[in-house]
Coordinates of C-alpha atoms and ligand atoms in Angstrom, one line a residue:
X1 CA 86.3 109.3 92.9
X2 CA 83.1 108.5 95.8
X3 CA 82.5 104.5 96.3
X4 CA 80.4 102.8 98.2
X5 CA 79.5 99.7 99.6
X6 CA 76.6 98.1 102.0
X7 CA 76.6 96.1 104.8
X8 CA 73.7 93.6 104.6
X9 CA 72.1 93.3 108.1
X10 CA 68.2 93.2 106.9
X11 CA 66.8 96.0 108.8
X12 CA 69.9 97.0 110.4
X13 CA 72.1 97.2 106.8
X14 CA 74.2 100.6 106.0
X15 CA 75.8 102.1 103.5
X16 CA 79.8 103.0 103.8
X17 CA 81.7 105.9 101.2
X18 CA 84.9 106.3 100.7
X19 CA 86.4 108.7 99.0
X20 CA 87.7 112.2 99.5
X21 CA 86.5 115.8 100.7
X22 CA 83.2 114.1 101.9
X23 CA 83.2 116.1 105.2
X24 CA 82.3 119.1 103.0
X25 CA 79.2 116.3 101.3
X26 CA 75.6 117.6 103.6
X27 CA 73.6 115.5 101.4
X28 CA 75.4 111.9 102.4
X29 CA 74.0 112.7 106.0
X30 CA 70.7 115.2 105.5
X31 CA 68.6 111.9 105.4
X32 CA 70.0 110.5 108.3
X33 CA 69.5 113.9 110.4
X34 CA 64.7 114.5 110.2
X35 CA 65.3 116.0 113.1
X36 CA 68.1 118.6 111.7
X37 CA 70.2 118.5 115.8
X38 CA 73.1 116.2 116.2
X39 CA 75.6 115.6 118.7
X40 CA 79.0 115.0 117.7
X41 CA 81.2 113.3 119.6
X42 CA 85.8 114.2 118.8
X43 CA 88.9 114.4 121.2
X44 CA 90.8 117.3 121.5
X45 CA 93.4 116.3 118.8
X46 CA 90.7 115.7 115.7
X47 CA 88.4 118.8 117.0
X48 CA 91.0 121.4 115.9
X49 CA 91.6 119.6 112.9
X50 CA 87.7 119.0 111.4
X51 CA 84.7 119.7 113.6
X52 CA 84.4 123.0 112.4
X53 CA 84.3 122.1 109.2
X54 CA 81.6 119.2 109.6
X55 CA 79.7 121.5 111.6
X56 CA 79.3 123.8 108.8
X57 CA 78.6 120.8 106.6
X58 CA 75.8 120.6 108.7
X59 CA 74.9 123.9 109.1
X60 CA 74.5 124.3 105.2
X61 CA 71.5 122.3 105.6
X62 CA 70.2 123.7 108.0
X63 CA 71.1 121.3 111.2
X64 CA 72.6 122.3 114.4
X65 CA 75.3 120.4 116.4
X66 CA 76.9 119.8 119.5
X67 CA 80.3 118.9 120.4
X68 CA 81.5 116.8 123.3
X69 CA 85.3 116.9 123.0
X70 CA 87.0 114.4 125.6
X71 CA 90.8 113.7 125.7
X72 CA 92.6 112.1 123.4
X73 CA 94.1 108.5 124.2
X74 CA 93.4 105.1 124.6
X75 CA 93.5 105.3 128.1
X76 CA 90.5 107.7 128.1
X77 CA 88.5 104.5 126.5
X78 CA 86.9 104.1 130.1
X79 CA 83.8 104.1 132.1
X80 CA 84.9 107.7 133.1
X81 CA 85.4 109.5 129.8
X82 CA 82.0 107.3 128.3
X83 CA 80.1 109.4 131.9
X84 CA 81.2 112.5 130.3
X85 CA 80.0 111.7 127.2
X86 CA 76.4 111.3 128.9
X87 CA 76.8 114.1 131.1
X88 CA 77.2 116.5 127.9
X89 CA 73.6 115.0 126.2
X90 CA 71.6 114.8 129.0
X91 CA 73.0 118.9 129.7
X92 CA 72.0 119.9 126.0
X93 CA 69.0 117.7 126.5
X94 CA 69.6 115.8 123.5
X95 CA 66.7 113.3 122.9
X96 CA 66.3 109.7 121.0
X97 CA 65.8 110.9 117.5
X98 CA 69.3 112.9 118.2
X99 CA 72.4 110.8 116.2
X100 CA 75.7 110.5 117.7
X101 CA 78.4 111.2 115.0
X102 CA 81.4 109.8 116.1
X103 CA 84.3 112.3 114.5
X104 CA 87.7 110.6 115.7
X105 CA 89.9 107.2 115.3
X106 CA 89.1 103.3 116.2
X107 CA 88.9 104.9 119.8
X108 CA 86.1 107.9 119.8
X109 CA 84.2 105.5 117.6
X110 CA 84.0 103.1 120.0
X111 CA 83.1 105.1 122.7
X112 CA 80.5 106.8 120.4
X113 CA 78.9 103.7 119.3
X114 CA 78.7 102.5 122.9
X115 CA 77.2 105.8 124.3
X116 CA 74.7 105.6 121.0
X117 CA 73.7 102.4 122.2
X118 CA 73.0 102.9 125.8
X119 CA 72.3 106.8 125.5
X120 CA 68.4 106.3 126.2
X121 CA 68.4 103.3 125.6
X122 CA 69.9 104.0 122.2
X123 CA 69.7 106.4 119.8
X124 CA 71.1 106.9 116.2
X125 CA 74.6 106.5 115.5
X126 CA 77.2 107.5 112.2
X127 CA 80.6 107.1 112.2
X128 CA 83.2 109.6 110.4
X129 CA 86.2 107.9 110.7
X130 CA 89.4 109.5 110.5
X131 CA 92.1 107.3 111.1
X132 CA 93.1 104.7 108.5
X133 CA 92.5 101.7 111.3
X134 CA 89.1 103.0 111.8
X135 CA 88.4 103.5 108.2
X136 CA 89.1 99.7 107.5
X137 CA 88.6 98.1 110.9
X138 CA 86.3 99.8 113.5
X139 CA 83.5 101.8 112.3
X140 CA 82.6 98.9 110.7
X141 CA 80.5 95.7 112.1
X142 CA 78.9 97.6 115.2
X143 CA 81.7 96.6 117.9
X144 CA 81.1 99.5 120.5
X145 CA 83.2 99.3 124.1
X146 CA 85.7 100.5 126.2
X147 CA 88.2 99.1 128.1
X148 CA 89.0 97.9 132.1
X149 CA 91.5 97.6 133.8
X150 CA 91.0 93.6 133.6
X151 CA 90.8 93.6 129.9
X152 CA 90.7 95.6 126.7
X153 CA 87.1 96.1 125.0
X154 CA 85.5 93.6 128.1
X155 CA 82.4 96.1 128.1
X156 CA 80.8 96.9 124.9
X157 CA 78.1 96.3 122.6
X158 CA 77.1 95.3 119.2
X159 CA 75.4 98.3 118.1
X160 CA 76.0 98.8 114.5
X161 CA 75.4 102.7 112.4
X162 CA 74.0 103.8 110.4
X163 CA 76.3 105.3 107.2
X164 CA 80.3 105.1 107.7
X165 CA 81.3 108.5 105.8
X166 CA 85.3 107.6 105.4
X167 CA 86.5 110.5 104.3
X168 CA 91.0 109.6 103.2
X169 CA 91.6 113.8 102.5
X170 CA 91.3 113.4 106.5
X171 CA 94.3 110.5 106.8
X172 CA 96.7 113.9 105.3
X173 CA 97.0 114.5 109.3
X174 CA 97.3 111.3 110.5
X175 CA 101.0 110.6 112.0
X176 CA 103.1 108.4 110.1
X177 CA 103.3 106.0 113.0
X178 CA 99.3 105.8 113.1
X179 CA 99.2 105.2 109.6
X180 CA 101.7 102.0 109.6
X181 CA 99.4 100.9 112.9
X182 CA 96.3 101.1 110.5
X183 CA 98.0 98.9 107.8
X184 CA 98.2 96.4 110.5
X185 CA 94.9 95.5 110.0
X186 CA 94.4 95.8 106.3
X187 CA 97.2 92.9 105.6
X188 CA 95.4 91.1 108.7
X189 CA 92.7 90.8 106.0
X190 CA 95.1 90.1 103.3
X191 CA 96.0 87.2 105.4
X192 CA 92.6 85.7 107.0
X193 CA 90.6 85.5 103.8
X194 CA 91.8 87.2 100.5
X195 CA 95.1 86.3 99.0
X196 CA 95.2 88.5 95.7
X197 CA 94.9 91.7 97.9
X198 CA 98.2 90.0 100.3
X199 CA 99.9 90.1 97.3
X200 CA 98.2 93.9 96.1
X201 CA 99.4 95.3 99.5
X202 CA 103.5 93.5 98.8
X203 CA 103.3 95.3 95.9
X204 CA 101.9 99.0 96.5
X205 CA 102.9 99.2 100.7
X206 CA 105.4 102.2 99.2
X207 CA 102.4 103.1 97.9
X208 CA 100.3 103.4 101.0
X209 CA 103.2 104.7 102.9
X210 CA 103.5 107.6 100.4
X211 CA 99.9 108.0 100.8
X212 CA 98.9 108.2 97.5
X213 CA 95.1 108.6 97.0
X214 CA 94.4 105.7 94.7
X215 CA 96.1 103.4 96.8
X216 CA 94.3 104.6 99.9
X217 CA 91.4 104.0 98.2
X218 CA 91.6 101.1 97.1
X219 CA 92.5 99.6 100.5
X220 CA 90.1 100.6 102.4
X221 CA 87.6 99.7 99.8
X222 CA 88.9 96.0 99.9
X223 CA 89.2 95.9 103.8
X224 CA 85.8 97.4 103.6
X225 CA 84.1 94.9 101.0
X226 CA 85.6 92.2 103.3
X227 CA 84.6 93.1 106.5
X228 CA 81.5 93.8 105.3
X229 CA 80.9 90.0 103.8
X230 CA 82.2 88.4 107.2
X231 CA 80.0 91.0 109.0
X232 CA 77.0 90.4 106.8
X233 CA 77.1 86.7 108.0
X234 CA 78.6 86.5 111.1
X235 CA 77.7 89.7 112.9
X236 CA 77.8 88.6 116.8
X237 CA 80.6 86.5 116.0
X238 CA 79.4 83.4 116.6
X239 CA 81.3 81.7 113.7
X240 CA 84.1 83.2 111.0
X241 CA 83.8 86.9 112.8
X242 CA 86.2 85.4 114.7
X243 CA 89.0 85.2 112.5
X244 CA 88.8 89.2 111.8
X245 CA 91.2 88.9 116.0
X246 CA 93.7 87.0 114.3
X247 CA 96.8 88.6 116.0
X248 CA 94.8 90.3 118.5
X249 CA 94.4 87.2 121.3
X250 CA 98.6 88.0 121.5
X251 CA 98.3 91.7 120.2
X252 CA 95.8 92.3 123.5
X253 CA 97.9 91.1 125.9
X254 CA 100.9 93.4 124.6
X255 CA 98.3 96.2 124.5
X256 CA 97.3 95.7 128.0
X257 CA 100.4 94.5 129.6
X258 CA 102.5 97.4 128.9
X259 CA 99.4 99.9 129.9
X260 CA 97.3 100.9 127.3
X261 CA 98.4 103.3 124.9
X262 CA 101.9 102.5 125.0
X263 CA 101.9 100.1 121.7
X264 CA 99.3 101.4 119.5
X265 CA 96.3 99.4 118.7
X266 CA 98.0 97.9 115.3
X267 CA 101.5 98.2 116.3
X268 CA 100.4 95.0 118.7
X269 CA 98.1 93.6 116.3
X270 CA 101.2 93.1 113.9
X271 CA 103.5 91.9 116.9
X272 CA 100.8 89.6 117.7
X273 CA 100.5 88.3 114.6
X274 CA 103.6 87.7 113.4
X275 CA 103.4 85.3 117.1
X276 CA 100.3 83.3 115.5
X277 CA 102.2 83.1 112.4
X278 CA 104.8 81.5 113.7
X279 CA 102.7 79.6 115.9
X280 CA 100.9 78.3 112.7
X281 CA 104.0 77.2 111.9
X282 CA 105.4 75.4 115.0
X283 CA 102.0 73.6 114.8
X284 CA 102.7 72.4 111.0
X285 CA 100.4 74.9 108.7
X286 CA 102.5 77.2 107.6
X287 CA 106.0 77.1 106.5
X288 CA 109.0 78.8 107.8
X289 CA 109.2 80.9 104.4
X290 CA 105.0 82.2 104.8
X291 CA 106.8 83.3 108.5
X292 CA 109.1 85.4 107.4
X293 CA 107.1 86.9 104.2
X294 CA 104.8 87.7 106.6
X295 CA 107.0 89.5 108.9
X296 CA 108.7 90.9 105.8
X297 CA 105.1 92.7 104.7
X298 CA 104.6 93.9 108.5
X299 CA 108.0 95.5 109.0
X300 CA 107.4 97.3 105.3
X301 CA 104.2 99.1 106.5
X302 CA 107.4 100.3 109.4
X303 CA 105.3 98.1 112.3
X304 CA 107.6 96.1 115.1
X305 CA 107.8 92.5 114.7
X306 CA 109.5 91.5 118.0
X307 CA 107.0 91.0 120.8
X308 CA 108.1 92.4 124.3
X309 CA 109.3 90.3 126.5
X310 CA 106.8 90.2 129.2
X311 CA 107.6 86.5 130.7
X312 CA 105.4 83.7 129.2
X313 CA 103.7 83.2 132.3
X314 CA 102.1 87.0 132.6
X315 CA 101.7 86.2 128.7
X316 CA 98.9 83.6 129.0
X317 CA 97.7 84.9 132.7
X318 CA 96.8 88.4 129.8
X319 CA 95.7 86.0 126.9
X320 CA 93.0 84.3 130.3
X321 CA 91.2 87.4 129.7
X322 CA 90.5 87.4 126.0
X323 CA 87.2 87.3 124.5
X324 CA 87.4 84.3 122.4
X325 CA 88.5 81.8 125.7
X326 CA 85.5 79.2 126.2
X327 CA 85.0 76.8 129.2
X328 CA 88.3 78.7 130.4
X329 CA 90.6 77.4 126.9
X330 CA 93.0 79.6 125.0
X331 CA 91.0 79.9 121.3
X332 CA 93.6 81.3 118.6
X333 CA 92.9 82.4 115.4
X334 CA 96.0 81.0 113.5
X335 CA 96.9 80.2 109.6
X336 CA 96.0 76.8 107.8
X337 CA 98.2 78.4 104.8
X338 CA 98.4 82.7 103.5
X339 CA 94.8 84.0 102.6
X340 CA 93.5 81.2 104.8
X341 CA 92.8 81.0 108.6
X342 CA 90.8 79.2 111.2
X343 CA 89.9 79.0 114.8
X344 CA 91.5 76.6 117.2
X345 CA 91.8 75.5 120.8
X346 CA 94.5 72.8 119.9
X347 CA 97.6 74.1 120.6
X348 CA 99.7 72.0 122.9
X349 CA 100.6 74.6 126.3
X350 CA 104.8 73.2 125.4
X351 CA 104.5 75.4 121.6
X352 CA 102.8 77.9 123.1
X353 CA 105.6 78.6 125.3
X354 CA 108.4 77.8 122.7
X355 CA 106.3 81.1 120.7
X356 CA 106.3 83.1 123.0
X357 CA 109.6 82.5 124.2
X358 CA 110.9 82.9 120.7
X359 CA 108.7 85.5 119.6
X360 CA 110.5 88.3 121.8
X361 CA 113.6 87.8 120.4
X362 CA 114.6 89.8 116.7
Ligands
NAD1 P1 92.8 106.2 117.6 O1 91.2 106.3 118.1 O2 93.7 106.4 119.6 O3 93.3 107.2 116.9 C1 95.0 107.2 116.7 C2 95.2 108.9 117.4 O4 95.0 109.7 115.6 C3 94.9 110.1 117.9 O5 95.8 110.3 119.0 C4 93.7 110.5 117.2 O6 92.8 111.2 117.7 C5 94.4 110.8 116.1 N1 93.3 111.0 114.9 C6 92.5 111.0 114.4 N2 92.1 111.1 113.8 C7 93.3 112.0 113.0 C8 93.6 112.5 112.2 N3 92.8 112.7 110.7 N4 94.2 113.4 111.9 C9 95.6 113.4 112.9 N5 95.3 112.8 113.8 C10 94.2 111.9 114.1 O7 93.3 105.0 117.3 P2 92.9 104.1 116.3 O8 93.7 103.5 115.6 O9 91.6 104.6 115.1 O10 91.8 103.0 116.6 C11 92.0 101.7 118.0 C12 90.8 101.5 118.7 O11 90.6 100.6 118.0 C13 91.0 100.5 119.6 O12 90.7 101.3 121.1 C14 90.8 99.4 119.0 O13 90.6 98.9 120.3 C15 90.0 100.1 118.6 N6 89.2 99.0 117.9 C16 88.1 99.0 117.5 C17 87.4 97.7 116.4 C18 85.8 97.0 116.7 O14 85.4 96.4 115.9 N7 85.0 97.8 116.8 C19 88.1 96.9 115.3 C20 89.6 97.6 115.4 C21 90.3 98.4 116.4
LIG2 N1 88.2 93.9 114.9 C1 87.4 92.6 115.0 C2 85.5 92.5 114.6 O1 85.0 93.7 114.1 O2 85.5 91.9 114.6

């Protein structure tokens, strides 16, 4: 069954379709390609799996495509790879009316979105996410960009897609480790704003790991619906949207501290969320048993719950690059209770050090 949600952003509103075998449904794309030409950006892993199917679907309704196939990996989410996209678009004379389609996970989605925001000062953009993480999070909401050696996602733009097609059939080829990484962002929605969903996840984790289509579809739709609500009221992260970064201040430090790609984004978010839960507990907000419950759910999703020992000072240094830093002060998304998050700069340094010390041990 196919389900449709809408991200409500006035003239920039768009639909998210979630369902099986959407790559074969040309009618979903047709209205967004009036000039019958697209450029598809993908990578060396996803291209052999899904590029031909998408190209054939487009061809069946008279749409021609140019494919740009990039190297695969977070370590390629760079300005050098972005230039490869611009090179291909220019060499193939892609025009302002030529939509860019991102076919792949969050790395492809973020880079293609930034290319779409900037090529010829902006061309239409369509997301076809093929990882769980990108279907529940990165393809929705218009955050696009690339990494910088000094910090993750440090260069980018808010640029909304015109359409998101989350084809759950593509998840059949996803490696187990990547499936788990996506579950980290799914659990996030339960923790920050949807306690009933958190309880559902506790009850259905096995079904998700077994890739039962009904469970996956439910989790993706519920996640996207949470994200669409948040983005609909705070597109540019001046308030509530920052809560979507639960675990990300610690997580981004882990990712860049370990070297991009060593820890998957979702893995770093999982360990980072346990750190945020620990810190929330030390501030007297959630109980030790709440922290244990959070740890247990990530463990059941086969995600790491112990952070790498980068050293307290190194963590502080890396976290100082966070986009939420304001007037030089770190700001953390923390849990007031399970299902209710807040953002605060009010964290005494000695308590932060306690968390950094405690969370690198089992
Ligand atoms: P990814 O894009 O690196 O994809 C993970 C791996 O799976 C890659 O090797 C990819 O080629 C492969 N893959 C993709 N689809 C596949 C399929 N169907 N079958 C088999 N293999 C497949 O990683 P990700 O977890 O999708 O995304 C992580 C990125 O998303 C990070 O760069 C993160 O910063 C970004 N992100 C962005 C936002 C946002 O709002 N823009 C939100 C969360 C994360
Ligand atoms: N992934 C966080 C956000 O989209 O705001």
